[in-house]
Amino acid sequence: MKLSLRFVLPLLLVLALLASAVMPLVDRLTFRWTEKDLDLRASLIANTVTEPVQQLLADGDREGLHAFFARLTQDERLYAVGYCGSARALVAGTATIPRDVRCDSLATYTKPGGHVIANAHGPLLVSARGAAVAGAPDGAIVLVQDMSFAARRSEETKRYLFYLFIGLGAAISVITVVVAQLSWRGWVQGMRALMRGEGLLRPASIGGAGELQPLADDLRMLIRDIETEHQLRDDERLTWTPETLREILDRELRGAEVIVVSNREPFIHVRERGRIVIQRPASGLVTAMEPIMRACSGTWIAHGSGSADREVVDAADRVAAPVDEPGYRLRRLWLTKEEEAGYYYGFSNEGLWPLCHIAHVRPTFRASDWEMYERANRKFAEAVIEEARTPDPVVLVQDYHLALAPRMIREQLPDATIITFWHIPWPNPEAFAICPQREELLDGLLGSSILGFHTQFHCNNFLDTVDRQLEARVDRETFGVSYRGQRTLVKRYPISVAWPPTESTAAQPVEVARSHVRSRLELPPDQAIGVGVDRLDYTKGLEERFRAVERLMERHPEWIGRFTFVQIGAPTRSRIGEYQAYADRVRALAEEINDRFANRRAPAILLLAQHHDAHEVFEYYRAAELCFVSSLHDGMNLVAKEFVASRDDEGGVLILSQFTGAARELPEALVVNPYDADQCATALDVALTMPLRMQRARMRLMRGLLREFNVYRWAGRMLLDAATSRRRGRFAGRPLRTPKHTRATDEPTTRVVAAEPAYGLRP
Ligand code: F6P
């Protein structure tokens, strides 16, 4: 109704204004028209009466003339008649002749149109027509006609016009409201389709979205402009901090509840020699999420895997986190041994992990593992639902362990904003097709509002996979997938580290770190050291790294006893045979190389295969001449970024595998192919001999990038997109209709993941 009034009221206003402008015009026109009419009538009367008047004058019959005039004025519109003689004197006339009518003004009365005078009776039209008689050649008959009826006629016309405008207004209003209502429905449908990225619907009905093409194009551009502006605003923001995240939550997400769900917990409680101690797992995911949770004060749900985890939780399995300075809640979830074996060791790490990494290890898929994977995902999803205090929390689902959870959460919390981040590479469609449960996994992930990967390459692989495997609509322009009545945005969010690094506050100067590390490792004070920090995982390329050290010693024997490569290797997934065998091979290779280049000063390789906490690792980074990341395939690799972040002295060189996501962001590193031992050995030599000036120039650029593209930005970008997705969800209304699948072709698209640009060694 309100909407209709918006159309009708302005319309009526315009009509009223139009009417008030038209009325005086109509009035004037009616008067003129009457005037002309009467003037014409005057001529007719004059023509008719001239002869009898002349006759009566010629006869000198004054009384007859008076009587004749009196008869004429019986016509109610003829007010008075008279005759002016040659001496400009009234010879005869009716008693009604107004005083203002004078025979010496004959010239005025004979003009076409006559002359209007006013009197108490109303307006009168005075006209004169020549009627010569003997002795009065310029005599004339004067006719005075009543014009008051013209005023009456004008009033009547005005009244009719008034009714006409009212009728017109009513008719136009009704038609406008009906058409507007019909059009509006069509527009809304069209807009909804547009907001869902389905393009325009083209119903044949009136107001159908088909008519909206130009408007739709404008709207699309407007949305893009807003998004670009948003993005520019973000890009312009030079410092992303925990405060920025809080600000986004308060402003863009109106203080929404944040729930993180991951397999790995940010810290574990373990019993060591009778005491409970806290350990931080060697996990890129934890490194990235911890500062976010500190900033957002939400709830983090994770598998309680520490030996003393159960001993410290409250009745609801919660523990305040971080323990030293609580800022968020950790909710621990318990898995049975059987569940952990099937879900974590089995399906996640013997199935999905090798499936997604090109490291030449076959994936193993067992039906029993899948069963446990489903069951564990259900437990995580239920924990999210239990922890949610609002119907529309922002849920951040982490990694490949929880591919089914987004759909399970969506079913219970349809209004939740679910952001899933896949921390590892996404393989090409051919590789993914190996997985027997591929459709279920994709279905689970597409329960998310947003699905993030580190690189565009992995986003593309995901869309190609969905296109191949599901009856879903894939929009490559907006990078969205519409499936089962819901839309998922697929986007690149390169993960990063906290800036400034959390450990930097307690860090010793670089020189102190150098001497601490050398004395701890019993190395000579002038020993050059390189550092590697990894889980003992076959994707990390540790054998290739050691082979490169070996090649360096072969080609540059001057480094024997002068350079030691320190490898921190955190034990990982050690129940899996492949990992045990890998750790054994790595240990054996380190020993073999050390034997080969044995000398009195120092070993070529020092393998520290044990857990190190973040502060210890930070000290190693600061003490080293170089850091070597040689992953065979890695979603991002945060070790590379941590090393750069730790070097506030701007010294040190990063050698980085071209097969990491990080290589795309840090081209100032020495980017190498880890399979090419000679190239890697050259990189080691170049790094060890690089002048400080050049080290600084490279390091400064890399640090500049990390300062700006830090982990707060990574999370902030996702939260901003979540806010946009929420707004759109509301705008488009729920539930969203799933359009028909529109895949154009079933042709396989062949991609070779490793066929990326081969970066040369650039010292
Ligand atoms: O890269 C995938 C990932 O989940 C990382 O987030 C993390 O660094 C690593 O694997 C840890 O693995 P896990 O939790 O099995 O020790």
mmCIF file of N, CA and C and ligand atoms in Angstrom, residues 263-265 281-288 344-345 348-349 353 357 398-401 421-425 454 495 535 537 539-540 571-573 579 634-638, ligand 1:
data_model
loop_
_atom_site.group_PDB
_atom_site.id
_atom_site.type_symbol
_atom_site.label_atom_id
_atom_site.label_comp_id
_atom_site.label_asym_id
_atom_site.label_seq_id
_atom_site.Cartn_x
_atom_site.Cartn_y
_atom_site.Cartn_z
ATOM 1 N N ASN A 263 40.624 -30.095 13.411
ATOM 2 C CA ASN A 263 41.047 -31.321 14.071
ATOM 3 C C ASN A 263 42.088 -31.007 15.140
ATOM 4 N N ARG A 264 43.090 -30.239 14.758
ATOM 5 C CA ARG A 264 44.221 -29.980 15.661
ATOM 6 C C ARG A 264 43.854 -28.875 16.631
ATOM 7 N N GLU A 265 44.244 -29.019 17.888
ATOM 8 C CA GLU A 265 43.965 -27.968 18.871
ATOM 9 C C GLU A 265 45.159 -27.016 18.973
ATOM 10 N N PRO A 281 51.361 -27.606 19.038
ATOM 11 C CA PRO A 281 51.689 -28.517 17.938
ATOM 12 C C PRO A 281 52.374 -27.798 16.770
ATOM 13 N N ALA A 282 53.217 -28.567 16.061
ATOM 14 C CA ALA A 282 53.871 -28.012 14.861
ATOM 15 C C ALA A 282 52.845 -28.033 13.748
ATOM 16 N N SER A 283 52.115 -26.956 13.603
ATOM 17 C CA SER A 283 51.035 -26.932 12.616
ATOM 18 C C SER A 283 50.840 -25.524 12.081
ATOM 19 N N GLY A 284 50.870 -25.444 10.761
ATOM 20 C CA GLY A 284 50.658 -24.137 10.128
ATOM 21 C C GLY A 284 49.285 -23.592 10.463
ATOM 22 N N LEU A 285 48.336 -24.506 10.543
ATOM 23 C CA LEU A 285 46.957 -24.117 10.849
ATOM 24 C C LEU A 285 46.891 -23.427 12.211
ATOM 25 N N VAL A 286 47.552 -24.042 13.184
ATOM 26 C CA VAL A 286 47.537 -23.477 14.535
ATOM 27 C C VAL A 286 48.243 -22.128 14.534
ATOM 28 N N THR A 287 49.381 -22.064 13.841
ATOM 29 C CA THR A 287 50.127 -20.805 13.766
ATOM 30 C C THR A 287 49.228 -19.689 13.256
ATOM 31 N N ALA A 288 48.396 -20.005 12.269
ATOM 32 C CA ALA A 288 47.562 -18.965 11.664
ATOM 33 C C ALA A 288 46.327 -18.648 12.504
ATOM 34 N N TYR A 344 41.408 -39.875 11.358
ATOM 35 C CA TYR A 344 42.599 -39.031 11.265
ATOM 36 C C TYR A 344 43.735 -39.748 10.535
ATOM 37 N N TYR A 345 44.146 -40.921 11.067
ATOM 38 C CA TYR A 345 45.281 -41.600 10.432
ATOM 39 C C TYR A 345 44.874 -42.186 9.079
ATOM 40 N N SER A 348 41.929 -39.305 6.494
ATOM 41 C CA SER A 348 42.530 -37.980 6.293
ATOM 42 C C SER A 348 43.967 -38.085 5.803
ATOM 43 N N ASN A 349 44.768 -38.915 6.496
ATOM 44 C CA ASN A 349 46.203 -38.839 6.220
ATOM 45 C C ASN A 349 46.789 -39.968 5.373
ATOM 46 N N TRP A 353 45.409 -36.848 2.219
ATOM 47 C CA TRP A 353 46.718 -36.150 2.197
ATOM 48 C C TRP A 353 47.534 -36.526 0.944
ATOM 49 N N HIS A 357 48.466 -34.098 -2.510
ATOM 50 C CA HIS A 357 49.855 -33.661 -2.684
ATOM 51 C C HIS A 357 50.532 -34.504 -3.760
ATOM 52 N N GLN A 398 38.134 -25.739 9.409
ATOM 53 C CA GLN A 398 39.511 -25.818 8.945
ATOM 54 C C GLN A 398 39.887 -27.180 8.381
ATOM 55 N N ASP A 399 40.249 -27.160 7.107
ATOM 56 C CA ASP A 399 41.044 -28.237 6.523
ATOM 57 C C ASP A 399 40.327 -29.532 6.126
ATOM 58 N N TYR A 400 41.169 -30.406 5.562
ATOM 59 C CA TYR A 400 40.677 -31.599 4.884
ATOM 60 C C TYR A 400 40.118 -32.658 5.834
ATOM 61 N N HIS A 401 40.371 -32.504 7.113
ATOM 62 C CA HIS A 401 39.812 -33.487 8.057
ATOM 63 C C HIS A 401 38.299 -33.335 8.165
ATOM 64 N N PHE A 421 38.178 -23.397 5.095
ATOM 65 C CA PHE A 421 39.480 -23.159 4.466
ATOM 66 C C PHE A 421 40.207 -24.480 4.312
ATOM 67 N N TRP A 422 40.637 -24.724 3.068
ATOM 68 C CA TRP A 422 41.327 -25.963 2.716
ATOM 69 C C TRP A 422 42.819 -25.623 2.708
ATOM 70 N N HIS A 423 43.539 -26.094 3.714
ATOM 71 C CA HIS A 423 44.932 -25.643 3.884
ATOM 72 C C HIS A 423 45.927 -26.341 2.966
ATOM 73 N N ILE A 424 45.485 -27.368 2.268
ATOM 74 C CA ILE A 424 46.439 -28.113 1.428
ATOM 75 C C ILE A 424 46.054 -27.919 -0.040
ATOM 76 N N PRO A 425 46.880 -28.351 -0.986
ATOM 77 C CA PRO A 425 46.510 -28.138 -2.396
ATOM 78 C C PRO A 425 45.231 -28.900 -2.754
ATOM 79 N N HIS A 454 44.618 -21.457 -0.814
ATOM 80 C CA HIS A 454 45.730 -20.508 -0.780
ATOM 81 C C HIS A 454 45.972 -19.844 -2.136
ATOM 82 N N ILE A 495 47.223 -17.591 3.088
ATOM 83 C CA ILE A 495 47.433 -17.515 4.542
ATOM 84 C C ILE A 495 48.787 -16.886 4.842
ATOM 85 N N ARG A 535 57.581 -30.724 9.774
ATOM 86 C CA ARG A 535 57.190 -32.020 10.305
ATOM 87 C C ARG A 535 57.895 -33.059 9.438
ATOM 88 N N ASP A 537 57.543 -35.116 7.206
ATOM 89 C CA ASP A 537 56.490 -35.490 6.251
ATOM 90 C C ASP A 537 57.099 -35.609 4.852
ATOM 91 N N THR A 539 56.010 -34.905 2.104
ATOM 92 C CA THR A 539 55.757 -33.806 1.150
ATOM 93 C C THR A 539 56.789 -32.685 1.309
ATOM 94 N N LYS A 540 57.552 -32.711 2.377
ATOM 95 C CA LYS A 540 58.430 -31.582 2.687
ATOM 96 C C LYS A 540 59.763 -31.621 1.947
ATOM 97 N N PRO A 571 58.248 -34.863 14.926
ATOM 98 C CA PRO A 571 57.618 -36.151 14.627
ATOM 99 C C PRO A 571 56.141 -35.938 14.306
ATOM 100 N N THR A 572 55.622 -36.672 13.356
ATOM 101 C CA THR A 572 54.239 -36.457 12.935
ATOM 102 C C THR A 572 53.631 -37.754 12.415
ATOM 103 N N ARG A 573 52.362 -37.951 12.703
ATOM 104 C CA ARG A 573 51.568 -39.068 12.147
ATOM 105 C C ARG A 573 52.343 -40.392 12.184
ATOM 106 N N TYR A 579 54.993 -42.804 7.086
ATOM 107 C CA TYR A 579 55.705 -41.764 7.841
ATOM 108 C C TYR A 579 56.882 -42.360 8.612
ATOM 109 N N ASP A 634 53.134 -27.977 -1.588
ATOM 110 C CA ASP A 634 52.695 -27.373 -0.323
ATOM 111 C C ASP A 634 51.665 -26.291 -0.625
ATOM 112 N N GLY A 635 50.557 -26.324 0.120
ATOM 113 C CA GLY A 635 49.509 -25.312 -0.106
ATOM 114 C C GLY A 635 50.084 -23.916 -0.012
ATOM 115 N N MET A 636 50.740 -23.605 1.114
ATOM 116 C CA MET A 636 51.378 -22.302 1.272
ATOM 117 C C MET A 636 52.811 -22.466 1.766
ATOM 118 N N ASN A 637 52.984 -23.027 2.932
ATOM 119 C CA ASN A 637 54.209 -23.173 3.709
ATOM 120 C C ASN A 637 54.494 -21.904 4.498
ATOM 121 N N LEU A 638 54.172 -21.996 5.780
ATOM 122 C CA LEU A 638 54.351 -20.833 6.651
ATOM 123 C C LEU A 638 55.749 -20.719 7.218
HETATM 124 O O1 F6P B 1 48.876 -28.456 5.968
HETATM 125 C C1 F6P B 1 47.822 -29.153 6.479
HETATM 126 C C2 F6P B 1 47.885 -29.243 7.965
HETATM 127 O O2 F6P B 1 46.675 -29.511 8.573
HETATM 128 C C3 F6P B 1 48.402 -27.950 8.423
HETATM 129 O O3 F6P B 1 47.421 -27.067 8.675
HETATM 130 C C4 F6P B 1 49.275 -28.350 9.529
HETATM 131 O O4 F6P B 1 50.406 -27.601 9.487
HETATM 132 C C5 F6P B 1 49.602 -29.781 9.334
HETATM 133 O O5 F6P B 1 48.755 -30.246 8.363
HETATM 134 C C6 F6P B 1 49.544 -30.507 10.636
HETATM 135 O O6 F6P B 1 49.171 -31.776 10.512
HETATM 136 P P1 F6P B 1 48.692 -32.617 11.746
HETATM 137 O O7 F6P B 1 47.560 -31.903 12.344
HETATM 138 O O8 F6P B 1 48.331 -33.933 11.172
HETATM 139 O O9 F6P B 1 49.843 -32.707 12.696
#
